[in-house]
PDB file of C-alpha atoms and ligand atoms in Angstrom:
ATOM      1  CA  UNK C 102     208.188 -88.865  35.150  1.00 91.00           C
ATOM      2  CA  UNK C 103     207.918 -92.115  35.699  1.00 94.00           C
ATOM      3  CA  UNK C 104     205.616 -94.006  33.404  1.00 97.00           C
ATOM      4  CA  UNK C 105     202.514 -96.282  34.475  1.00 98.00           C
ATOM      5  CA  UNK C 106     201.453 -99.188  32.306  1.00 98.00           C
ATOM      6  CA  UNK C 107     197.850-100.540  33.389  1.00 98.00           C
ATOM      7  CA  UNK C 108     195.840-103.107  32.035  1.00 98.00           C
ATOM      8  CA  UNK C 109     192.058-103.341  31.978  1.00 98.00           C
ATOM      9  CA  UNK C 110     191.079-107.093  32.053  1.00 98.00           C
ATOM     10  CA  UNK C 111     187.050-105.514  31.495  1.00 98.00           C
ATOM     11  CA  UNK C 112     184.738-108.847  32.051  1.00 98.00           C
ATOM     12  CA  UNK C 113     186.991-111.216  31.350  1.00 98.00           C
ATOM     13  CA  UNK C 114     189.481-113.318  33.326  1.00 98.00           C
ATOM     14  CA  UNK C 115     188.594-117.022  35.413  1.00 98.00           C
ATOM     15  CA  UNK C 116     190.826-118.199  38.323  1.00 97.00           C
ATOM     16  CA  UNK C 117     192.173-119.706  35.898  1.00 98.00           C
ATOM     17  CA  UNK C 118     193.668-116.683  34.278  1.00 98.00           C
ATOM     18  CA  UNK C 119     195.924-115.721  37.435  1.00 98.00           C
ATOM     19  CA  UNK C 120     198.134-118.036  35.880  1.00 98.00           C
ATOM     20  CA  UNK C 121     199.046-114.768  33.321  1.00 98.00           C
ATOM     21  CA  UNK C 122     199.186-112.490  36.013  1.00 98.00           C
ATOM     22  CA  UNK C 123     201.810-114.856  38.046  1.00 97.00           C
ATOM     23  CA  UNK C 124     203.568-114.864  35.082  1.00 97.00           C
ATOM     24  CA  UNK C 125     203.853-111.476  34.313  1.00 97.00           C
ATOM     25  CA  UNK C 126     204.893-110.695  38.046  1.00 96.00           C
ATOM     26  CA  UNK C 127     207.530-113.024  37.617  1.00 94.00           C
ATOM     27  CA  UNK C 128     209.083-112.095  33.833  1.00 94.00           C
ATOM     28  CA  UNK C 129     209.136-108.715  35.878  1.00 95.00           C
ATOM     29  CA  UNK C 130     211.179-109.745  38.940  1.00 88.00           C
ATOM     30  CA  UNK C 131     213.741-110.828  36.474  1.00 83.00           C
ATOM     31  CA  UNK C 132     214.288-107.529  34.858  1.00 84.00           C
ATOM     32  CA  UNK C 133     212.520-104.899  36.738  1.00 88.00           C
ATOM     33  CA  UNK C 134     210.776-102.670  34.711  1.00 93.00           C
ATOM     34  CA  UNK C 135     211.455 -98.932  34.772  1.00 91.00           C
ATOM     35  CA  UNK C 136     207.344 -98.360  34.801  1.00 96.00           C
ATOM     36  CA  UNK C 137     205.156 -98.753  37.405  1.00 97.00           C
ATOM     37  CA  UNK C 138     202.811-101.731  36.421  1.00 98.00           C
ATOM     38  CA  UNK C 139     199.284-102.351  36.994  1.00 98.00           C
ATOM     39  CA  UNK C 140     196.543-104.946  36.486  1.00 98.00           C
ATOM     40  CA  UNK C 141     192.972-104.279  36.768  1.00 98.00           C
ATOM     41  CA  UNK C 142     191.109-108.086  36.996  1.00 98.00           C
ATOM     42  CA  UNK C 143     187.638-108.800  37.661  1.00 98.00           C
ATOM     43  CA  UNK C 144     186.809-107.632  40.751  1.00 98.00           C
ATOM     44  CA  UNK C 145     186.170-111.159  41.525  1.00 98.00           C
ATOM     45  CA  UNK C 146     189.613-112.068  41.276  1.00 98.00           C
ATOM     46  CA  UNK C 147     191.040-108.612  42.626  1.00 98.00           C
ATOM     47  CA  UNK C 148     191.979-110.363  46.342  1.00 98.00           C
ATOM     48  CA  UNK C 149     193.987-113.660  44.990  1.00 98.00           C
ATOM     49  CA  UNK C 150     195.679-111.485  42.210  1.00 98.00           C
ATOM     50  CA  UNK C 151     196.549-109.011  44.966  1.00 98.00           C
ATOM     51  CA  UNK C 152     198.341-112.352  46.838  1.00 98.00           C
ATOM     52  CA  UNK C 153     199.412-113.660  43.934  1.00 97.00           C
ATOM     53  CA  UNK C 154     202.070-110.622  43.139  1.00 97.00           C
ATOM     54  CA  UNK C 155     202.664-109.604  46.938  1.00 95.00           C
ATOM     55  CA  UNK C 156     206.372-108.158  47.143  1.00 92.00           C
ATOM     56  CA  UNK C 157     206.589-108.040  43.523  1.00 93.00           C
ATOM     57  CA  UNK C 158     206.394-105.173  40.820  1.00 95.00           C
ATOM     58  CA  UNK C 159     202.571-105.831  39.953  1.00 97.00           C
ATOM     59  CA  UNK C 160     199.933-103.867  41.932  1.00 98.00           C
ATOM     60  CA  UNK C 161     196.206-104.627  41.325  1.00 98.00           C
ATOM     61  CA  UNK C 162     193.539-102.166  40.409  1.00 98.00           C
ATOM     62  CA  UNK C 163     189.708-102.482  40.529  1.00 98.00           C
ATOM     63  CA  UNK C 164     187.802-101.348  37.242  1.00 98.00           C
ATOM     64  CA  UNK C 165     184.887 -99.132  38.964  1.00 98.00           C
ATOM     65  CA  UNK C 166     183.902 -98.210  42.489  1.00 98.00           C
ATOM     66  CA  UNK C 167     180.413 -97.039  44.163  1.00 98.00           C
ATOM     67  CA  UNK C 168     181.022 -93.297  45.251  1.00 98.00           C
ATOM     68  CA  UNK C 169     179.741 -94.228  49.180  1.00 98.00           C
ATOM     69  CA  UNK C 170     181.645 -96.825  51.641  1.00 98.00           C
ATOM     70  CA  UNK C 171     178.865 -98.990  52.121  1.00 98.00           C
ATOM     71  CA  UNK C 172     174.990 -99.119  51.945  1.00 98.00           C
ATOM     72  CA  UNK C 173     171.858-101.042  50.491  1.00 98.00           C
ATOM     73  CA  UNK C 174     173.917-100.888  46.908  1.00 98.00           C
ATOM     74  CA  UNK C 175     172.740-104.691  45.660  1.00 98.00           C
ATOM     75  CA  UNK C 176     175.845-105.512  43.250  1.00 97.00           C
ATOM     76  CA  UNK C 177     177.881-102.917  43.878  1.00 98.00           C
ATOM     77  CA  UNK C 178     181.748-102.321  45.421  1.00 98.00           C
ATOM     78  CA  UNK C 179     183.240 -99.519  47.320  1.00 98.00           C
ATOM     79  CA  UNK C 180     186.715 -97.888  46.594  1.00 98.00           C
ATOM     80  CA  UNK C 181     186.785 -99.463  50.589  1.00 98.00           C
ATOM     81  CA  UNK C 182     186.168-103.006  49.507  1.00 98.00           C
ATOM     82  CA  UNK C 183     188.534-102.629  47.115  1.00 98.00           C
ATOM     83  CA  UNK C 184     191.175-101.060  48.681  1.00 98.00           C
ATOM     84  CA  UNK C 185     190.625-103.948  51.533  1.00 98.00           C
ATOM     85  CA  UNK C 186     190.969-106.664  48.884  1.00 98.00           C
ATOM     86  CA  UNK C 187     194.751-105.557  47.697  1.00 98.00           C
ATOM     87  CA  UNK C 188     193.959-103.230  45.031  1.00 98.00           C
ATOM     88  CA  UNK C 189     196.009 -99.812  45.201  1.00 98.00           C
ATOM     89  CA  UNK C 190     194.163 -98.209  42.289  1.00 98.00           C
ATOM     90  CA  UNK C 191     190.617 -97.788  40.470  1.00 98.00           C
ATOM     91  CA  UNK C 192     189.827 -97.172  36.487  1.00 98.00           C
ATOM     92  CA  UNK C 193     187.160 -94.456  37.192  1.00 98.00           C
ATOM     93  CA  UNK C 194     184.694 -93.507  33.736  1.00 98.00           C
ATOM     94  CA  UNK C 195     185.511 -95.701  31.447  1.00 98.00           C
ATOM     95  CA  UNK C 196     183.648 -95.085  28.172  1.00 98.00           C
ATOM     96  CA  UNK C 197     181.933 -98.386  28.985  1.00 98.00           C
ATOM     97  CA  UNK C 198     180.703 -97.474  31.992  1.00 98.00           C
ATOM     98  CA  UNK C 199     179.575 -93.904  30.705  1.00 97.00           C
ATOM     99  CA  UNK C 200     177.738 -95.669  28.032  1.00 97.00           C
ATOM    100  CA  UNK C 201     176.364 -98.878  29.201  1.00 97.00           C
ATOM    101  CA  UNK C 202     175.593 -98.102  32.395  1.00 98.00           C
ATOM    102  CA  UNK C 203     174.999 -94.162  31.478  1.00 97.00           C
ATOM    103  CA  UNK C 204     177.268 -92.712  34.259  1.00 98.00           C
ATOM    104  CA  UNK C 205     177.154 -88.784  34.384  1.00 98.00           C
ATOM    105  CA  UNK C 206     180.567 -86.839  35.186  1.00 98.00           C
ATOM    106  CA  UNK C 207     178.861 -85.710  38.041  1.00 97.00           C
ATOM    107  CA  UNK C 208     179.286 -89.480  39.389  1.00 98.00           C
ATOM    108  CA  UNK C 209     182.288 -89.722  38.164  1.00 98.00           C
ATOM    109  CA  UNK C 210     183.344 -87.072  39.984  1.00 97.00           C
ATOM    110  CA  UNK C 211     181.947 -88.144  43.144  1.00 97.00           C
ATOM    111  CA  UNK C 212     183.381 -91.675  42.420  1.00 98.00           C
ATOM    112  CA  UNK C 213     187.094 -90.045  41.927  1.00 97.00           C
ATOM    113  CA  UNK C 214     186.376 -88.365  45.724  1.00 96.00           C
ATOM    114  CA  UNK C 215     185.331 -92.140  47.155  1.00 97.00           C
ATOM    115  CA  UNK C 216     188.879 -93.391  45.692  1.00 97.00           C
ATOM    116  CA  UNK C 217     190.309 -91.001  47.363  1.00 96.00           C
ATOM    117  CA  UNK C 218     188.977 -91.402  50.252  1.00 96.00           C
ATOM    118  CA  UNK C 219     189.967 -94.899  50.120  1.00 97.00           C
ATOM    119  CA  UNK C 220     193.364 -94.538  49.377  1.00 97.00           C
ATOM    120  CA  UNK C 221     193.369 -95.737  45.888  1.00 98.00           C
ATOM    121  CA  UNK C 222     194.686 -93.551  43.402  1.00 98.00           C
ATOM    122  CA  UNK C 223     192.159 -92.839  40.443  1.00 98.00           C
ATOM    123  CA  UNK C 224     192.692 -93.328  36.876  1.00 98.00           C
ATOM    124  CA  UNK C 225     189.617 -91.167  35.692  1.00 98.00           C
ATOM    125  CA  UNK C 226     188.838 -91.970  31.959  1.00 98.00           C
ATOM    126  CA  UNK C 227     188.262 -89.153  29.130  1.00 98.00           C
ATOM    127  CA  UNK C 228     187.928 -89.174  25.731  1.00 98.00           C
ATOM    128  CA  UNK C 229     185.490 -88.546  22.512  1.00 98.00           C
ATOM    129  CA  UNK C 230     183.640 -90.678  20.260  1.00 97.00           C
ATOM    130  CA  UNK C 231     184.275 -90.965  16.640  1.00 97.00           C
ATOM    131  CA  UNK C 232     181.359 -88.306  15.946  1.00 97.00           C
ATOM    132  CA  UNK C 233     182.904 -85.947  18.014  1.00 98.00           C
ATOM    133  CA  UNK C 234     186.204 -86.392  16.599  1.00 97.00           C
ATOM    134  CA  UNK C 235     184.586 -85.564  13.061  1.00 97.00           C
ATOM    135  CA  UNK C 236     182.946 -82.375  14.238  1.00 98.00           C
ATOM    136  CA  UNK C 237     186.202 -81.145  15.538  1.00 97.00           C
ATOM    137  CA  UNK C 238     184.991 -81.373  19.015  1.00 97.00           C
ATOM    138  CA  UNK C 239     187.462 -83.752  20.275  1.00 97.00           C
ATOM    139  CA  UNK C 240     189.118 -81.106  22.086  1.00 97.00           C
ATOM    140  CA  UNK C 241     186.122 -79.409  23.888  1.00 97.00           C
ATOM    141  CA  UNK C 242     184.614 -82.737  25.040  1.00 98.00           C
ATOM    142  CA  UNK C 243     187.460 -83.930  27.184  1.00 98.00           C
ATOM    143  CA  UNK C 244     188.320 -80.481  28.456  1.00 98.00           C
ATOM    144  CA  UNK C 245     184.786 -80.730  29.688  1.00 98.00           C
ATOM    145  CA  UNK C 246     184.658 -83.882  31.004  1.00 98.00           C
ATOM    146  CA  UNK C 247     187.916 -83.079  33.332  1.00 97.00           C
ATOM    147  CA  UNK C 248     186.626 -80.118  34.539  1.00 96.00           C
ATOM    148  CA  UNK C 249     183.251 -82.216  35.393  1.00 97.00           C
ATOM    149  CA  UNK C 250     184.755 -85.082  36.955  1.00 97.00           C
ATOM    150  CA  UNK C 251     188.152 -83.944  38.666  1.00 94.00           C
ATOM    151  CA  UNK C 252     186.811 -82.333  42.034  1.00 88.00           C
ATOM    152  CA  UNK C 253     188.295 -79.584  42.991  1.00 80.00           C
ATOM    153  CA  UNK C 254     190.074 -80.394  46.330  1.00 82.00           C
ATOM    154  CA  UNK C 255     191.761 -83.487  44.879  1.00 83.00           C
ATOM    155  CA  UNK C 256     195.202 -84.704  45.865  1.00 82.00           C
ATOM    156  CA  UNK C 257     196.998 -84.894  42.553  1.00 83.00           C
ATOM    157  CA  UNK C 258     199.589 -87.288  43.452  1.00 83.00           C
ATOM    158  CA  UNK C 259     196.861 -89.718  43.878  1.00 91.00           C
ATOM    159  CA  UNK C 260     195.214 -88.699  40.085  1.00 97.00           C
ATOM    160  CA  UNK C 261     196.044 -90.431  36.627  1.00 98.00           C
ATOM    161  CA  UNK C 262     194.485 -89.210  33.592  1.00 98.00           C
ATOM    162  CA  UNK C 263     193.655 -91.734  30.737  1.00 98.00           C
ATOM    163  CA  UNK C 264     192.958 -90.071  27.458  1.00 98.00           C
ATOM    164  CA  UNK C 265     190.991 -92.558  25.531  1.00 98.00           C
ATOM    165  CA  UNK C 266     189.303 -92.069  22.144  1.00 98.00           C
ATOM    166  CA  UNK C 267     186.111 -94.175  22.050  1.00 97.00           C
ATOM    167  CA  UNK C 268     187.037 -95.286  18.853  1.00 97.00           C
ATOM    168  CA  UNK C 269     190.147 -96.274  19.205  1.00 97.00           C
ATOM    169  CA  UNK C 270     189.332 -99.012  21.910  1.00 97.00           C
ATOM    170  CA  UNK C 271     189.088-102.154  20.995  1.00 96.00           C
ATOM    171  CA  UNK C 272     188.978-101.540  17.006  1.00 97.00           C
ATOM    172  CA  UNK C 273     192.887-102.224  16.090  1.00 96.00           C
ATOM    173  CA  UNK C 274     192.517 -98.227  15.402  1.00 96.00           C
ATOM    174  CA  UNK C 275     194.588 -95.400  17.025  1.00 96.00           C
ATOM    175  CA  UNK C 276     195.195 -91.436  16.351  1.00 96.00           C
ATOM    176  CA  UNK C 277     198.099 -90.591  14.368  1.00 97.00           C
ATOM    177  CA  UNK C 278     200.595 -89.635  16.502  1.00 97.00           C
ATOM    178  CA  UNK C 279     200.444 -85.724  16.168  1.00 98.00           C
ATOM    179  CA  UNK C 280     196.907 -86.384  17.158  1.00 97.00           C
ATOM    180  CA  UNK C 281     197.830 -88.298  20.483  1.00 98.00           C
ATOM    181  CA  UNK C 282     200.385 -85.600  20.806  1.00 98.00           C
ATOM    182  CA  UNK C 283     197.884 -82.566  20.637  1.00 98.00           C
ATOM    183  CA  UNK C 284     195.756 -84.130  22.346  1.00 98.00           C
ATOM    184  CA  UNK C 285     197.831 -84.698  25.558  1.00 98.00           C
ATOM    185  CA  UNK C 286     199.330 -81.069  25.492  1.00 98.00           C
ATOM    186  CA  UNK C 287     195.440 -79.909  25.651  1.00 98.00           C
ATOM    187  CA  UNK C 288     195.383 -82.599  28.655  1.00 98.00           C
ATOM    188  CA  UNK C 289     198.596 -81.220  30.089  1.00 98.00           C
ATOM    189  CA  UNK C 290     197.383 -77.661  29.728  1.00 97.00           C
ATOM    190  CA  UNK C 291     193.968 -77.811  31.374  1.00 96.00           C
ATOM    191  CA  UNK C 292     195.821 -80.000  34.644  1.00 96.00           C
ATOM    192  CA  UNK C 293     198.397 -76.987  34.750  1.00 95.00           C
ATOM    193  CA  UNK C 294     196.084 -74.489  34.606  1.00 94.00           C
ATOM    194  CA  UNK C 295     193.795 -76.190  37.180  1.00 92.00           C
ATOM    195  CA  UNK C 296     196.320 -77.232  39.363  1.00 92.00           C
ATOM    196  CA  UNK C 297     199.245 -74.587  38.544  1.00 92.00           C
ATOM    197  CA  UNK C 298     202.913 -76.628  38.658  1.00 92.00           C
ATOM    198  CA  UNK C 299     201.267 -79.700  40.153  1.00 92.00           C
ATOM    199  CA  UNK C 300     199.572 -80.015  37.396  1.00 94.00           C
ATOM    200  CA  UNK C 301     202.828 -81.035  35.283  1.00 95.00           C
ATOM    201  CA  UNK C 302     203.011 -84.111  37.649  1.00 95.00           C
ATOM    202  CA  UNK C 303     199.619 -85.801  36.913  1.00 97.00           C
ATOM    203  CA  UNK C 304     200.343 -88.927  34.890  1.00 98.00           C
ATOM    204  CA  UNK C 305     198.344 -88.883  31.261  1.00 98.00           C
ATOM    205  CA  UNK C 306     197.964 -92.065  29.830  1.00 98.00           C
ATOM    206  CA  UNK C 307     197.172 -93.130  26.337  1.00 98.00           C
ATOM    207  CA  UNK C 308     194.287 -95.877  25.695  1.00 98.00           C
ATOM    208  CA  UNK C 309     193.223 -97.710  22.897  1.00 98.00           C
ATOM    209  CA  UNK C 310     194.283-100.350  20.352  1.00 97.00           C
ATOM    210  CA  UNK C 311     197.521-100.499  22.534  1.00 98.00           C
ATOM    211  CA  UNK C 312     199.676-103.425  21.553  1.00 98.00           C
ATOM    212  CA  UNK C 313     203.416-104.608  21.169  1.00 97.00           C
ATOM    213  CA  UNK C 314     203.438-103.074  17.783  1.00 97.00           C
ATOM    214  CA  UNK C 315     202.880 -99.738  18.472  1.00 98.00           C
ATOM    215  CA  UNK C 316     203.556 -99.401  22.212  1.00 98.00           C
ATOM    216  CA  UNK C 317     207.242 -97.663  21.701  1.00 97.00           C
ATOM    217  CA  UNK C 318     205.848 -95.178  19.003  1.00 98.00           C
ATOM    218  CA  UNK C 319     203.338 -94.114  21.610  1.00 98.00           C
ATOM    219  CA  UNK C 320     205.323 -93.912  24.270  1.00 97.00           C
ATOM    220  CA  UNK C 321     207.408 -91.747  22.906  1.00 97.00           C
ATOM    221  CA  UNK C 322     205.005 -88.583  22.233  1.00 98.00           C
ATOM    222  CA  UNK C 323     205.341 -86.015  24.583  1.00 97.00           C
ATOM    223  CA  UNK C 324     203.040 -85.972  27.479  1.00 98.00           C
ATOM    224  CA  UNK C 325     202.044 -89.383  27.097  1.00 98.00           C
ATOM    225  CA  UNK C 326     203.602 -90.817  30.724  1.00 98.00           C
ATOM    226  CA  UNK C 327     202.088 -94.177  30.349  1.00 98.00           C
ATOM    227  CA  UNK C 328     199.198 -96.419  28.778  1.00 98.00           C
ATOM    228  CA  UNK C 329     195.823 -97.859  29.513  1.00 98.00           C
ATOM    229  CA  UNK C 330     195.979-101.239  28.126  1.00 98.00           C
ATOM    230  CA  UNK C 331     192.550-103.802  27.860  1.00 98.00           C
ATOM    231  CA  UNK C 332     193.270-106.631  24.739  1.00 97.00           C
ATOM    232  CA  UNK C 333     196.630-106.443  24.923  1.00 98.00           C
ATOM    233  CA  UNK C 334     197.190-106.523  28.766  1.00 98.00           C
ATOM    234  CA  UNK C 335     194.996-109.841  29.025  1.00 98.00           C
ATOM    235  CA  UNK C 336     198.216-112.128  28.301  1.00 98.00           C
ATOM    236  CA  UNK C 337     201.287-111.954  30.069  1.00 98.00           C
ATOM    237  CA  UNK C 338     203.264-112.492  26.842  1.00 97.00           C
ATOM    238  CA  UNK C 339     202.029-109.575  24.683  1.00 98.00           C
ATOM    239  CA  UNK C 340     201.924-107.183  28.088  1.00 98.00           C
ATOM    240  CA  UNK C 341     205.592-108.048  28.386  1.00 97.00           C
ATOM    241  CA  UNK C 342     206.106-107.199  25.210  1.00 97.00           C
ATOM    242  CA  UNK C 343     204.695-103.778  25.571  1.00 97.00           C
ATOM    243  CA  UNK C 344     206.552-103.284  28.942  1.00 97.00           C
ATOM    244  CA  UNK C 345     209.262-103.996  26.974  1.00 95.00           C
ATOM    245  CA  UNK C 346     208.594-101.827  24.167  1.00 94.00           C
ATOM    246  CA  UNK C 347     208.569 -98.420  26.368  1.00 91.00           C
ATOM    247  CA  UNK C 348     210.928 -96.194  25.716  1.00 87.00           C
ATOM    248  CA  UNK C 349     214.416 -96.414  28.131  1.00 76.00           C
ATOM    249  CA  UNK C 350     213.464 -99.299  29.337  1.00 66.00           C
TER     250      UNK C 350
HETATM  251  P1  PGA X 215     191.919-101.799  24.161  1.00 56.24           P
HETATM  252  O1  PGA X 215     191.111-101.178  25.403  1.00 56.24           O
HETATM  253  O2  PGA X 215     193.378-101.733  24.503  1.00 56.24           O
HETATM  254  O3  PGA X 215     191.427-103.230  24.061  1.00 56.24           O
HETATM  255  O4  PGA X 215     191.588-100.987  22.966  1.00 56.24           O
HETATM  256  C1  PGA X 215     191.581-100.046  26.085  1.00 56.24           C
HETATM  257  C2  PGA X 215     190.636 -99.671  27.187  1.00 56.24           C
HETATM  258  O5  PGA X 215     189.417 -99.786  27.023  1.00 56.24           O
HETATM  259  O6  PGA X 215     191.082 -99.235  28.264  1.00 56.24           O
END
């Protein structure tokens, strides 16, 4: 399967900044990568990056979506808006979003539905905090979190799942590798057994504490087809680097 590397820019990134992504589509075009590769910016600079890496081996993502196309929504963006700014894809329940702006699976589910509608394929978020890792739980919470938030008459070529331990973003921390390992054949298990053989082709990515130094280690455990990347995707260089790092590449 062919693997998908995506970087989450979260609330960071200036105009300024699509100076990395111009350089990152162009260190691509030189050697092609064997991944498909994808940046999620601001969704203020979603429409210029989109521009920025037209024809090239970059697509754009958006970070979140509201589940309708339109409406009195003050602040808000539909998986529409984004689709019609350039992006081809949507980060959907992110822990961030479950926790600081309390989003239910429920929403999440109807938020995977308005991608797509749109278009946009949906990388839909899962994973357990450090609590529920310690109560031996981690297993049970994401296998009920997909079954909350993956609606049942979804098109699975259009679905990415990202396994992401809460604890493991952002802290320089990761799951030994058995650990990723187990936890992705749970992953693959509950797709196939929701979605019989089709489930096999829904990409499971691994996110958190991603970087060039352990990108090719990761990689390489079974049923990991790909990574969710956020500090490590923000500069060109060290996203390179972990393009670079994949396995067969
Ligand atoms: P991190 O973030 O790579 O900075 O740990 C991953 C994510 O939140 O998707």
């Amino acid at each position: 399967m062919r693997r998908l590397l995506a970087g989450n820019w979260k609330m960071n990134g200036l105009r300024a900044s699509l100076a990395e992504i111009r350089a990152l589509n162009r260190g691509l075009a030189e050697t092609p990568p064997r991944a498909d590769i994808l940046v999620c910016p601001p969704a203020t600079l979603i429409a210029e990056a989109a521009k920025a890496v037209e024809g090239g081996p970059v697509a754009i993502g958006g970070q979140d979506c509201h589940a309708l196309a339109s409406g009195a929504f003050t602040g808000d963006i539909s998986a529409e808006m984004l689709r019609d700014a350039g992006a081809t894809a949507v980060i959907l329940g992110h822990s961030e979003r479950r926790l600081y702006h309390a989003e239910a699976d429920s929403l999440i589910a109807a938020k995977v539905k308005a991608a797509h509608r749109a278009g946009l394929t949906a990388i839909l978020c899962v994973g357990e905090s450090e609590t529920q890792r310690k109560q031996g739980r981690a297993g049970e919470v994401v296998a009920d979190q997909l079954e909350a938030c993956v609606p049942v008459d979804i098109a699975v070529s259009e679905l990415v799942v990202a396994y992401e331990p809460i604890w493991a973003i952002g802290t320089g921390k990761t799951p030994r590798t058995p650990e990723i390992a187990q936890m992705h054949e749970a992953v693959r298990t509950l797709l196939t057994a929701r979605f019989g053989a089709h489930g096999a082709e829904i990409r499971i990515l691994y996110g958190g504490s991603v970087k060039p130094g352990n990108a090719a280690e990761i990689l390489s455990v079974p049923n990991v087809d790909g990574a969710l990347i956020g500090g490590a995707s923000i500069k060109a260089a060290d996203f390179l680097a972990i393009i670079r790092a994949a396995p067969g590449h």
